[in-house]
Tab-separated table of C-alpha atoms in Angstrom:
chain	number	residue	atom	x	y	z
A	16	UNK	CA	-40.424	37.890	-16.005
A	17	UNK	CA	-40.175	38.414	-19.810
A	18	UNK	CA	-43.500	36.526	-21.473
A	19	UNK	CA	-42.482	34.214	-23.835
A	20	UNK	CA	-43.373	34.255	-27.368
A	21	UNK	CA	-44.897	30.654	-28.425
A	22	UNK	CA	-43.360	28.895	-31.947
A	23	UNK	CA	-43.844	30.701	-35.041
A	24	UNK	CA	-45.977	29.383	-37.768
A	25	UNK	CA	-42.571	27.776	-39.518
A	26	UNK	CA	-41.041	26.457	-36.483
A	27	UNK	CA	-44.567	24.688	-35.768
A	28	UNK	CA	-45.153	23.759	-39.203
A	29	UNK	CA	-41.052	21.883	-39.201
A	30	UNK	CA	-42.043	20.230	-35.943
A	31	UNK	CA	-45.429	18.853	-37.137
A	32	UNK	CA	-43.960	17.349	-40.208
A	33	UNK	CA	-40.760	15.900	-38.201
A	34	UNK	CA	-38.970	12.654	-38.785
A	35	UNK	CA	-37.046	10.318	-36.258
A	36	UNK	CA	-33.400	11.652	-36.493
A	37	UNK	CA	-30.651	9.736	-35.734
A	38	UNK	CA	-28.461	10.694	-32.671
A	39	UNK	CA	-24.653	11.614	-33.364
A	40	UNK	CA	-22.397	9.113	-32.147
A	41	UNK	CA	-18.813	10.838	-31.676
A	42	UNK	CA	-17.022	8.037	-30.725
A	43	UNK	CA	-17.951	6.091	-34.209
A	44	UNK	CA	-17.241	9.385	-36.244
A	45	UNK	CA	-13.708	9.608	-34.593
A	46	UNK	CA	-12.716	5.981	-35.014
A	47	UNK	CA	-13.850	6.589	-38.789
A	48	UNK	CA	-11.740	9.507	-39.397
A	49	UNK	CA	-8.772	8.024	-37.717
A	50	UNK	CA	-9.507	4.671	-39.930
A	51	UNK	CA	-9.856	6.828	-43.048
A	52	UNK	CA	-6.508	9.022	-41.761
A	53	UNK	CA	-4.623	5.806	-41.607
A	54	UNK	CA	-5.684	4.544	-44.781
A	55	UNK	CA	-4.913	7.408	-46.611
A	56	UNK	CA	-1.540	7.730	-45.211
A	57	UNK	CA	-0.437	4.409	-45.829
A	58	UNK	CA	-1.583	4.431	-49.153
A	59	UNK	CA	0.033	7.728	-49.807
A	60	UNK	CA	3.268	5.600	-48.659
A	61	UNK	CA	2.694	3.153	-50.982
A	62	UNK	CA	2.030	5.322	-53.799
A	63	UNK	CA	5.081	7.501	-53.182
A	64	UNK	CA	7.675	5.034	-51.991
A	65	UNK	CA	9.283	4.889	-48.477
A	66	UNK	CA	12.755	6.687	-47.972
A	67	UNK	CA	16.105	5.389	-49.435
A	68	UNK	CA	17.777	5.673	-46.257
A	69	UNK	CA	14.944	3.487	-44.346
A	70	UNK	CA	17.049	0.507	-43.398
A	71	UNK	CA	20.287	2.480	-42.051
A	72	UNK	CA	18.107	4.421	-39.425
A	73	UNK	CA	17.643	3.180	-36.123
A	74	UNK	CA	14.262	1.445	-35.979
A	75	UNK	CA	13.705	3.101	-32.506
A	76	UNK	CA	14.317	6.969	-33.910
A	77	UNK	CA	11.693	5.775	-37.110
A	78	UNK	CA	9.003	4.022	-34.428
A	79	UNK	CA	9.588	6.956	-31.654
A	80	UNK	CA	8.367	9.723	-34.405
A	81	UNK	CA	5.762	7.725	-36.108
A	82	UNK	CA	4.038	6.964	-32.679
A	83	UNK	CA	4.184	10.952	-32.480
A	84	UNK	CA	2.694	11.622	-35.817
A	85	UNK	CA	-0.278	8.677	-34.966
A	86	UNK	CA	-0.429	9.936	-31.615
A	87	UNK	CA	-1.223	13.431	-32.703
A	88	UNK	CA	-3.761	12.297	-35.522
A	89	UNK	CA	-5.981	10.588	-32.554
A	90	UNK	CA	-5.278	12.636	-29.809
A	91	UNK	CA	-6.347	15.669	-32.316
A	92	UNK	CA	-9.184	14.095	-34.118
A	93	UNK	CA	-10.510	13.194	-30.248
A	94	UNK	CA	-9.883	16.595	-29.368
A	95	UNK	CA	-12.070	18.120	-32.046
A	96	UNK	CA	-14.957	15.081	-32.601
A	97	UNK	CA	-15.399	13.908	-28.878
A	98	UNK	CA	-17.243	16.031	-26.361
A	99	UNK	CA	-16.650	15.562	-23.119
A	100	UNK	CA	-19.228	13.180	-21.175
A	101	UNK	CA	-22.826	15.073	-20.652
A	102	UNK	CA	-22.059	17.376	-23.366
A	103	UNK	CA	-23.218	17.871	-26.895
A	104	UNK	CA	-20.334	19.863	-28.463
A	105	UNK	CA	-16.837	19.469	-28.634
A	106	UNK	CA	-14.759	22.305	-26.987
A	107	UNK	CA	-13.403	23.634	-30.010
A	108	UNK	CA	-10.944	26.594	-28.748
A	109	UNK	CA	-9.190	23.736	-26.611
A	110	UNK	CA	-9.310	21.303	-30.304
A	111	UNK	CA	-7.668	24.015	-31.983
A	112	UNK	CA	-5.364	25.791	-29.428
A	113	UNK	CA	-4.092	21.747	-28.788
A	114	UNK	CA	-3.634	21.275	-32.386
A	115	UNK	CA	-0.788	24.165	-32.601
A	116	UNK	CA	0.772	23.252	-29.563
A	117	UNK	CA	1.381	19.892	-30.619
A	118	UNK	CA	2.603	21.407	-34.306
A	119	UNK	CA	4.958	23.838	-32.516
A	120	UNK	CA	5.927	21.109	-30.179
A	121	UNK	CA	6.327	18.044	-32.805
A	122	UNK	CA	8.675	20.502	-34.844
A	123	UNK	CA	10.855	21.523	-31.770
A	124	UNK	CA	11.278	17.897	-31.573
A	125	UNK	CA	12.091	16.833	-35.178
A	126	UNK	CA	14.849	19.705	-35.038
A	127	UNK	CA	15.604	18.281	-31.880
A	128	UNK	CA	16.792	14.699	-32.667
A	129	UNK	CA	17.097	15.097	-36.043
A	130	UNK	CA	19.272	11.582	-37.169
A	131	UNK	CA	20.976	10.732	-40.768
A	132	UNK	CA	22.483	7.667	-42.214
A	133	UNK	CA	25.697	8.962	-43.840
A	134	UNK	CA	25.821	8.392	-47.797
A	135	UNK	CA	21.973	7.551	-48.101
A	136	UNK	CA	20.303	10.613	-45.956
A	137	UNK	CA	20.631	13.768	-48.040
A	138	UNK	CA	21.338	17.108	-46.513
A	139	UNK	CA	22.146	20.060	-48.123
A	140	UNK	CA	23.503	22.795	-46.498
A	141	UNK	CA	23.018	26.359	-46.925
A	142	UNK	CA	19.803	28.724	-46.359
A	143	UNK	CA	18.453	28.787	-50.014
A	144	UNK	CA	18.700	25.006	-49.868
A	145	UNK	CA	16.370	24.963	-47.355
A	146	UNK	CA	13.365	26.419	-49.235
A	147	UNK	CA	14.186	24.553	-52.284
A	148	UNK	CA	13.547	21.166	-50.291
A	149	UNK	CA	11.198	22.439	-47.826
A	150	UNK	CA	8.551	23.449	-51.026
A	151	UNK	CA	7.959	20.095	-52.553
A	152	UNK	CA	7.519	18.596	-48.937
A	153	UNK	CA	5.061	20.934	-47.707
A	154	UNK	CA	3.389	20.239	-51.079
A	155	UNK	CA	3.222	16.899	-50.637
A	156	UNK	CA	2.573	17.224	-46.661
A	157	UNK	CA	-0.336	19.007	-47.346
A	158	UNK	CA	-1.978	17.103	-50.065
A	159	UNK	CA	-1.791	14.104	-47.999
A	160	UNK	CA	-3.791	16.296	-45.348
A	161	UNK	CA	-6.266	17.250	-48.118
A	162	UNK	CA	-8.306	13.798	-48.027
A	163	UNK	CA	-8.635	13.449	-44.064
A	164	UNK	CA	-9.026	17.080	-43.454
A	165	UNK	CA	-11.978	17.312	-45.605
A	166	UNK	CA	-13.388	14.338	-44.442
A	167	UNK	CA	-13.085	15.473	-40.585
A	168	UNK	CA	-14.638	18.619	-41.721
A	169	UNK	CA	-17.919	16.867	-42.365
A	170	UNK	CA	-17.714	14.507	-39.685
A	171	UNK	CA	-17.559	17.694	-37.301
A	172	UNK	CA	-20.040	19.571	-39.365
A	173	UNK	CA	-22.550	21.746	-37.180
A	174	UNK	CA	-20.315	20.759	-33.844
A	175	UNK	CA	-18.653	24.425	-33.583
A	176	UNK	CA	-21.691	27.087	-34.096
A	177	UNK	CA	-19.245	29.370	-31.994
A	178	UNK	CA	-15.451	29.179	-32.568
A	179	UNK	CA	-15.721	27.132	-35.649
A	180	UNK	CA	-12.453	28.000	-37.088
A	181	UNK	CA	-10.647	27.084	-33.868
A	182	UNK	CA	-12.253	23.564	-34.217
A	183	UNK	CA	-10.992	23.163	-37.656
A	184	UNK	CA	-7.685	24.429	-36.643
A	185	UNK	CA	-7.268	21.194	-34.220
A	186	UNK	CA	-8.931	19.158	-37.314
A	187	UNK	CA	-6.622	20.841	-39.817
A	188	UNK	CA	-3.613	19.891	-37.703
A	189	UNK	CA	-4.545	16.331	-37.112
A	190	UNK	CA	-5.219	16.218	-41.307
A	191	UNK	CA	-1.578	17.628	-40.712
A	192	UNK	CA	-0.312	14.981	-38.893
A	193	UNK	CA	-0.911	12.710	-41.729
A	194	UNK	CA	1.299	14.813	-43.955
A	195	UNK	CA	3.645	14.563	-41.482
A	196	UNK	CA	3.788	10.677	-40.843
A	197	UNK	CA	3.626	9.871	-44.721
A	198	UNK	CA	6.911	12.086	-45.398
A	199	UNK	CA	8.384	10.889	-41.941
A	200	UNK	CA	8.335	7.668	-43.700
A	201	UNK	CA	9.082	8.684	-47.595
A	202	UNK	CA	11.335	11.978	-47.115
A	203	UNK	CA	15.294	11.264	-47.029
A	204	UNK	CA	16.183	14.551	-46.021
A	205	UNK	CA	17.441	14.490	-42.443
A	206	UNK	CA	18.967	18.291	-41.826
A	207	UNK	CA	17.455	20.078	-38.606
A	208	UNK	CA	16.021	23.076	-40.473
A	209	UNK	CA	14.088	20.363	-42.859
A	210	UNK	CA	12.153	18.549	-40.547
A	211	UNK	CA	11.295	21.738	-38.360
A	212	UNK	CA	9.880	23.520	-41.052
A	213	UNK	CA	8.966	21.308	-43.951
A	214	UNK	CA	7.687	17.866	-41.716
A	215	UNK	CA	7.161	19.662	-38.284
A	216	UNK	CA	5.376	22.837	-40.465
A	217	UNK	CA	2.703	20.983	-41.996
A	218	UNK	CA	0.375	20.433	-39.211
A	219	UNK	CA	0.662	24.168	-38.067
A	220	UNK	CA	-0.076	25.303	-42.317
A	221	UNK	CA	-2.898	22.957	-42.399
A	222	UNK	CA	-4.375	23.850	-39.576
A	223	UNK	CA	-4.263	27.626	-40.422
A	224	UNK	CA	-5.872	26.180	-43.835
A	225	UNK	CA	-8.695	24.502	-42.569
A	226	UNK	CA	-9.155	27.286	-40.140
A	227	UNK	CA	-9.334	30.026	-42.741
A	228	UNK	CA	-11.358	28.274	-44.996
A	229	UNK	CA	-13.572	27.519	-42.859
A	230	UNK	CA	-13.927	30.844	-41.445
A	231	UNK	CA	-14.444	32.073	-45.071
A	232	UNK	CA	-16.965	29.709	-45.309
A	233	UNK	CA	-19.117	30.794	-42.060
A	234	UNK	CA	-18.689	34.508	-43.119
A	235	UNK	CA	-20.023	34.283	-46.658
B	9	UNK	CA	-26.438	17.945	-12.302
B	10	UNK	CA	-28.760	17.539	-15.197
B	11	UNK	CA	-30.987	19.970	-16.245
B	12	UNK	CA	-34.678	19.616	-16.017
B	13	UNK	CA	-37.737	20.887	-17.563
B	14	UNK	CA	-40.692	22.828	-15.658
B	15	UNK	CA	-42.390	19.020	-15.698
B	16	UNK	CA	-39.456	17.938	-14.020
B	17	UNK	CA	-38.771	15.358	-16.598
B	18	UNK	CA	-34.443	15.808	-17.608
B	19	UNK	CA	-33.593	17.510	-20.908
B	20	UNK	CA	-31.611	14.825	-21.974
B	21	UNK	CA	-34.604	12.731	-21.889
B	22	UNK	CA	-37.020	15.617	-23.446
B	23	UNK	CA	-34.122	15.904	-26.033
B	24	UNK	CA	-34.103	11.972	-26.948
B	25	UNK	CA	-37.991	11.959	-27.295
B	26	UNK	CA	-37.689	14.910	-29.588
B	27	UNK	CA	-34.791	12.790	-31.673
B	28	UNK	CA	-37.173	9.823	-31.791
B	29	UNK	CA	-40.291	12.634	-33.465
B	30	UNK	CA	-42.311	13.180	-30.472
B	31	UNK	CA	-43.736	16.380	-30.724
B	32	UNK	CA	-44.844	16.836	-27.600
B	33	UNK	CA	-41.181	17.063	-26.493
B	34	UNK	CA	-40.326	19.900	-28.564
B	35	UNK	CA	-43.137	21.945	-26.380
B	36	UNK	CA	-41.849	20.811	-23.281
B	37	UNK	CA	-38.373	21.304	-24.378
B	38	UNK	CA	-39.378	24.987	-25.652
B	39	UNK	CA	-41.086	26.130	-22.520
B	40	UNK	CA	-38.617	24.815	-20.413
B	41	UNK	CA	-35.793	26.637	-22.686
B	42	UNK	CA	-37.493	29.008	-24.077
B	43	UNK	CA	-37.660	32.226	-21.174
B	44	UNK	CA	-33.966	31.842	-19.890
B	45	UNK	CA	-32.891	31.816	-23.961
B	46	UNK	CA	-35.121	35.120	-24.241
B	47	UNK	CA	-33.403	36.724	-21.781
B	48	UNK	CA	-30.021	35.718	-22.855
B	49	UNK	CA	-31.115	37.267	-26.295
B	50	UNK	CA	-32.417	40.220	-24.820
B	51	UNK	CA	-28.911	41.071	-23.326
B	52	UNK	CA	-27.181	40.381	-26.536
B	53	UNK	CA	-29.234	42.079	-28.957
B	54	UNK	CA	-30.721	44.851	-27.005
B	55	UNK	CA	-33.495	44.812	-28.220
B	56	UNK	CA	-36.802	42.983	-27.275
B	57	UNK	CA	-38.142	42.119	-30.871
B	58	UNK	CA	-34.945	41.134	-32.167
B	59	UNK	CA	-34.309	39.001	-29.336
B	60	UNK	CA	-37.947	37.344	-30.098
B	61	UNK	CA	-36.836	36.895	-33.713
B	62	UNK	CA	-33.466	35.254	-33.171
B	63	UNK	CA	-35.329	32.787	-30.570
B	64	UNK	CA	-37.524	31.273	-33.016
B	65	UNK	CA	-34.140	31.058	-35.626
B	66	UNK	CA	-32.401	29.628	-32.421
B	67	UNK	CA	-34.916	26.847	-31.881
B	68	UNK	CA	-35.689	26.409	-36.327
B	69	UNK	CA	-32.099	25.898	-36.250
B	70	UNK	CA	-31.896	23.070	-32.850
B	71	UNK	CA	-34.751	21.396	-35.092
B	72	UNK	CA	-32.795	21.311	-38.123
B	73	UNK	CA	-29.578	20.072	-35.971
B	74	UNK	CA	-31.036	18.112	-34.335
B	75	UNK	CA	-29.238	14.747	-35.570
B	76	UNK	CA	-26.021	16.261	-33.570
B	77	UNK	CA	-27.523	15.765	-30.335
B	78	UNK	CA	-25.481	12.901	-28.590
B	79	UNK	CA	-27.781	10.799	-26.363
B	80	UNK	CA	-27.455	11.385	-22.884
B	81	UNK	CA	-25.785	15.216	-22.892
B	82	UNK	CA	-28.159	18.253	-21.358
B	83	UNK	CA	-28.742	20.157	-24.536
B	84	UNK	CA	-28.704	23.568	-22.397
B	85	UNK	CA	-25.162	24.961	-23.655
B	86	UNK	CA	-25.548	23.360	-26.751
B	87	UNK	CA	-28.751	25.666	-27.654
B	88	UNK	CA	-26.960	28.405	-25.990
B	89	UNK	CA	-24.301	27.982	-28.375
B	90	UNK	CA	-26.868	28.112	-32.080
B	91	UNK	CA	-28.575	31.126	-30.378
B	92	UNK	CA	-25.132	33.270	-29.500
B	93	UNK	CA	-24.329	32.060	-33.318
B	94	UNK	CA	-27.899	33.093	-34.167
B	95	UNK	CA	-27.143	36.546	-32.871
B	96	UNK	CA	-23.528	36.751	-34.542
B	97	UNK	CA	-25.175	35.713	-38.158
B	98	UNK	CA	-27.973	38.364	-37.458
B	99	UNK	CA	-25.614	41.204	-36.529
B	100	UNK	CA	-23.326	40.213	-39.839
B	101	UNK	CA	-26.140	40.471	-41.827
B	102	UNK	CA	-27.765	43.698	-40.307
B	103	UNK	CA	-24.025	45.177	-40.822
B	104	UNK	CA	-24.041	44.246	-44.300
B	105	UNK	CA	-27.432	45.551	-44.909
B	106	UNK	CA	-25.912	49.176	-42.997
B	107	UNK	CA	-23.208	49.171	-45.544
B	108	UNK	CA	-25.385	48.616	-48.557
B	109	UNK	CA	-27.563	51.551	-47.206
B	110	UNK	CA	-24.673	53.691	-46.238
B	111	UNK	CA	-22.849	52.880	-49.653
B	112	UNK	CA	-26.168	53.795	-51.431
B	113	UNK	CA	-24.615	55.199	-54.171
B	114	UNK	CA	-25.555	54.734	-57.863
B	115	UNK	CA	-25.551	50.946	-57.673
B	116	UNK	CA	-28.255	49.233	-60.079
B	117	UNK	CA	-29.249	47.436	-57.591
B	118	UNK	CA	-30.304	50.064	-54.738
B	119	UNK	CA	-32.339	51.528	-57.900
B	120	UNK	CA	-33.856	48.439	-58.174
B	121	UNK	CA	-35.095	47.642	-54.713
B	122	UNK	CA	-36.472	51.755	-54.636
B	123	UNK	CA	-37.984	50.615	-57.636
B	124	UNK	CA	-36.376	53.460	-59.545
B	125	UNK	CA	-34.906	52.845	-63.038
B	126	UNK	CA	-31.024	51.942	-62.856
B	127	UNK	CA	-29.057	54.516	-63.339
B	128	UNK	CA	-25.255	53.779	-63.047
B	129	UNK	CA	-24.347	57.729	-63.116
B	130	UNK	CA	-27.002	58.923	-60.750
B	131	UNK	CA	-26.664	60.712	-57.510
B	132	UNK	CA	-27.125	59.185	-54.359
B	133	UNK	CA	-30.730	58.077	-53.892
B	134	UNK	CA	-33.392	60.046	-51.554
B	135	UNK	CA	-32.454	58.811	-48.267
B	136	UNK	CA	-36.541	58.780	-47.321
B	137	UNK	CA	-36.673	56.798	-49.878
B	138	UNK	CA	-34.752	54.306	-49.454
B	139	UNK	CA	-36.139	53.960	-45.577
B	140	UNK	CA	-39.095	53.810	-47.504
B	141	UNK	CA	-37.749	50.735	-49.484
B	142	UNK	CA	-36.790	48.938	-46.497
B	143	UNK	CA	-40.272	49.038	-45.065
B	144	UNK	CA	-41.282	48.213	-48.135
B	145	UNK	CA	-39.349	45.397	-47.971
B	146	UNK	CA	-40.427	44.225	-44.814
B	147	UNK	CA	-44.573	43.912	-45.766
B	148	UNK	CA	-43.098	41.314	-48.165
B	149	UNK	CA	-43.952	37.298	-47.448
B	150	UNK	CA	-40.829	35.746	-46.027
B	151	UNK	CA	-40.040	33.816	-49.466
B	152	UNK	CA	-39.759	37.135	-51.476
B	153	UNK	CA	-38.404	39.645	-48.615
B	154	UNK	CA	-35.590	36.666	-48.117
B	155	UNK	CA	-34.913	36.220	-51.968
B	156	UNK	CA	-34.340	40.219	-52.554
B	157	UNK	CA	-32.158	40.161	-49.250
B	158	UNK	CA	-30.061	37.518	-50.158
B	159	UNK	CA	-29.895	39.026	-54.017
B	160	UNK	CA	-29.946	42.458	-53.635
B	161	UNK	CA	-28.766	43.106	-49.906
B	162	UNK	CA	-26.351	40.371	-49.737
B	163	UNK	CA	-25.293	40.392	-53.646
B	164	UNK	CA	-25.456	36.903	-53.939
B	165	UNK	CA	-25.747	34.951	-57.291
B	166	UNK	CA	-28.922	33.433	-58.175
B	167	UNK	CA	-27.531	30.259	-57.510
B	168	UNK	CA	-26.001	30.989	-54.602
B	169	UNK	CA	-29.081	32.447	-53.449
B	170	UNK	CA	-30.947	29.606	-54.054
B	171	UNK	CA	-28.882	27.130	-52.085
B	172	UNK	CA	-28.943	29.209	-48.851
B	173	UNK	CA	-32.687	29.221	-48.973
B	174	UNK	CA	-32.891	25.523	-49.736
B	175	UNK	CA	-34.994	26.546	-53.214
B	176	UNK	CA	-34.019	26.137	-57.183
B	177	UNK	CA	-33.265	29.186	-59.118
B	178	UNK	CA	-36.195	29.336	-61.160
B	179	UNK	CA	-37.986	29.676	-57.608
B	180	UNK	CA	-35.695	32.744	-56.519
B	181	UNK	CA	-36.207	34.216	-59.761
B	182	UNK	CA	-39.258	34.179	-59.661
B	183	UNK	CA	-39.508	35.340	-56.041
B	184	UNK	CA	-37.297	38.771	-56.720
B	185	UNK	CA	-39.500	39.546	-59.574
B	186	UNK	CA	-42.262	39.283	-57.717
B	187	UNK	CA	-40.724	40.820	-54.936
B	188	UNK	CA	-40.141	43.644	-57.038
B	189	UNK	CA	-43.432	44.166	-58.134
B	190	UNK	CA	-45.112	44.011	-55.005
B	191	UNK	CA	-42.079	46.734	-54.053
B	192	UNK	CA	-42.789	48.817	-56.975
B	193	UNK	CA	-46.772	48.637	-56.148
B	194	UNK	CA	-46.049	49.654	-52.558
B	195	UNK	CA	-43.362	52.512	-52.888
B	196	UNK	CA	-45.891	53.811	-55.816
B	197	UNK	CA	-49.071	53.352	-53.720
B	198	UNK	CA	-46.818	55.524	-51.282
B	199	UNK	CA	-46.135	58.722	-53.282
């Protein structure tokens, strides 16, 4: 049996002059983030307008994707903030790997039932079109996600010692989902190709975002 | 099924007295961690004194974590987890250091931890040497050894420096030059 070292000087020196710590509670931090999500989304909204074409589309198309977009920013955030009973840390491969299923699957679905209201809906044709009005989305997408990606990040500070860009993959595509639901609700561009890539896209860039940076951030 | 320490009182409940300050439950906690984590270290770094080393980081870091701990939950893969990223931040750093050594070429700042003048132009330096320099380095204190590493090794800023060791600038400063003199005083002493 390997003898055991006892504490170093440093580890017995913290320990002696130790204060009461509070203990995490992950159910609090997630309701905050998805509070803070919410808010930030509506008053992105209400800052940039909601779509021209809002009262020609059928209220159950509008409702169907916004539950999606809502639906991902709590299912996500719980993903990557709540561990699972008797455990300590989230499982942050499983936060992250859910994150870009749900992107890759919330796209396929935009593109899916993509719906316009003749004479108010724009949609241009034509490939160069598409990256002309996918840019300024994304843009906006992701600077919605800015706000309640940075604030998940330190919520789930020191939960991922291993795998810590995977966990801020699934928080970067929740912070993603915001994007999504605030031009969901302000975008009047309806084509197929839009939504996939500009709307459905924004979860999947910000989650490679977060991930990156904070995989930067471990390594230097 | 909860884990439990050699007392047979549950982690989780070692863990919440620890939360709460009592310092008895960070021994209890330690020796009931402590020689399964060792071992786990051993197989990862290969090497027994390493492994030693990274177990006391493992268990500075659980202290200075612990405010994550979620009541209730057995701490065991949690502490697993900050020593396998204990090990992974060790070998990073150990590779860097290789590099620098490798590299070794007319850097200022290999000239400086040798203790040698700068010389931009110069060949590459004495490799006794600089094995001489990184014993040097290691007779150190902890403050200054950390302070060159994270300077010189690492070629971080001063203030960047001074953040990952929790200290102002001035401080740092003042560590590497003393560092350096105690370096200089050594590697002279040795010739």
């Amino acid at each position: 049996m390997n003898r055991v070292p006892p504490p170093s000087g440093a580890l017995r020196d913290a320990v002696a002059s130790m204060q009461p710590v509070a203990q995490r509670h992950p159910v609090r931090r997630w309701l905050a983030a998805v509070a803070a999500s919410l808010a930030v989304a509506a008053a992105a909204v209400a800052a940039l307008g909601t779509r021209r074409d809002l009262g020609e589309l059928p209220g159950s198309w509008l409702a169907a994707f916004s539950m999606l977009w809502l639906l991902g920013i709590e299912a996500l955030l719980g993903a990557a903030m709540i561990p699972r009973p008797g455990a300590v840390l989230p499982n942050a491969r499983r936060a992250g790997a859910a994150g870009l299923v749900f992107g890759a699957v919330a796209a396929g679905l935009l593109a899916a039932f993509a719906i316009a209201a003749p004479g108010s809906t724009i949609a241009p044709a034509g490939a160069a079109n598409v990256v002309r009005y996918a840019l300024p989305c994304i843009a906006t997408g992701l600077g919605a996600a800015a706000l309640p990606a940075a604030l998940a990040l330190w919520l789930t500070r020191k939960t991922a010692p291993v795998h810590p860009g995977w966990l801020a993959a699934g928080v970067g595509a929740a912070a993603g989902a915001v994007g999504s639901l605030v031009l969901h609700l302000h975008c009047p561009i309806a084509n197929a190709d839009h939504l996939a890539l500009a709307h459905g896209g924004v979860p999947m860039l910000a989650a490679a975002v977060a991930a990156l940076a904070v995989r930067f951030r471990t390594r230097s | 099924m909860v884990s439990t320490s050699r007392s047979e009182v549950p982690l989780p409940q070692l863990m919440h007295r620890y939360c709460c300050g009592d310092e008895r439950a960070f021994y209890e906690l330690y020796d009931a961690l402590a020689p399964a984590l060792l071992h786990y270290l051993i197989g990862l770094a290969r090497d027994r004194a390493r492994a030693e080393d990274l177990l006391q980081t493992t268990f500075l870091k659980l202290h200075t974590h612990r405010d994550v701990y979620v009541a209730g939950a057995d701490p065991t893969p949690w502490v697993y987890a900050i020593a396998k990223r204990a090990f992974i931040d060790d070998h990073r750093r150990r590779g860097t250091a290789r590099r620098f050594l490798a590299r070794a070429g007319g850097d200022d700042t290999s000239a400086d931890l040798t203790g040698a003048p700068a010389d931009a132009g110069a060949a590459a330096p004495d490799p006794d040497l600089v094995s001489r320099a990184v014993a040097a380095l290691a007779t150190l204190p902890r403050s200054q050894r950390d302070a060159v590493r994270l300077t010189k090794l690492e070629g971080l800023s001063i203030d960047d420096a001074a953040r990952a060791a929790h200290t102002t600038p001035g401080a740092i400063k003042q560590r590497v030059h003393r560092g350096y003199q105690k370096l200089r005083a050594v590697l002279g002493a040795a010739e």
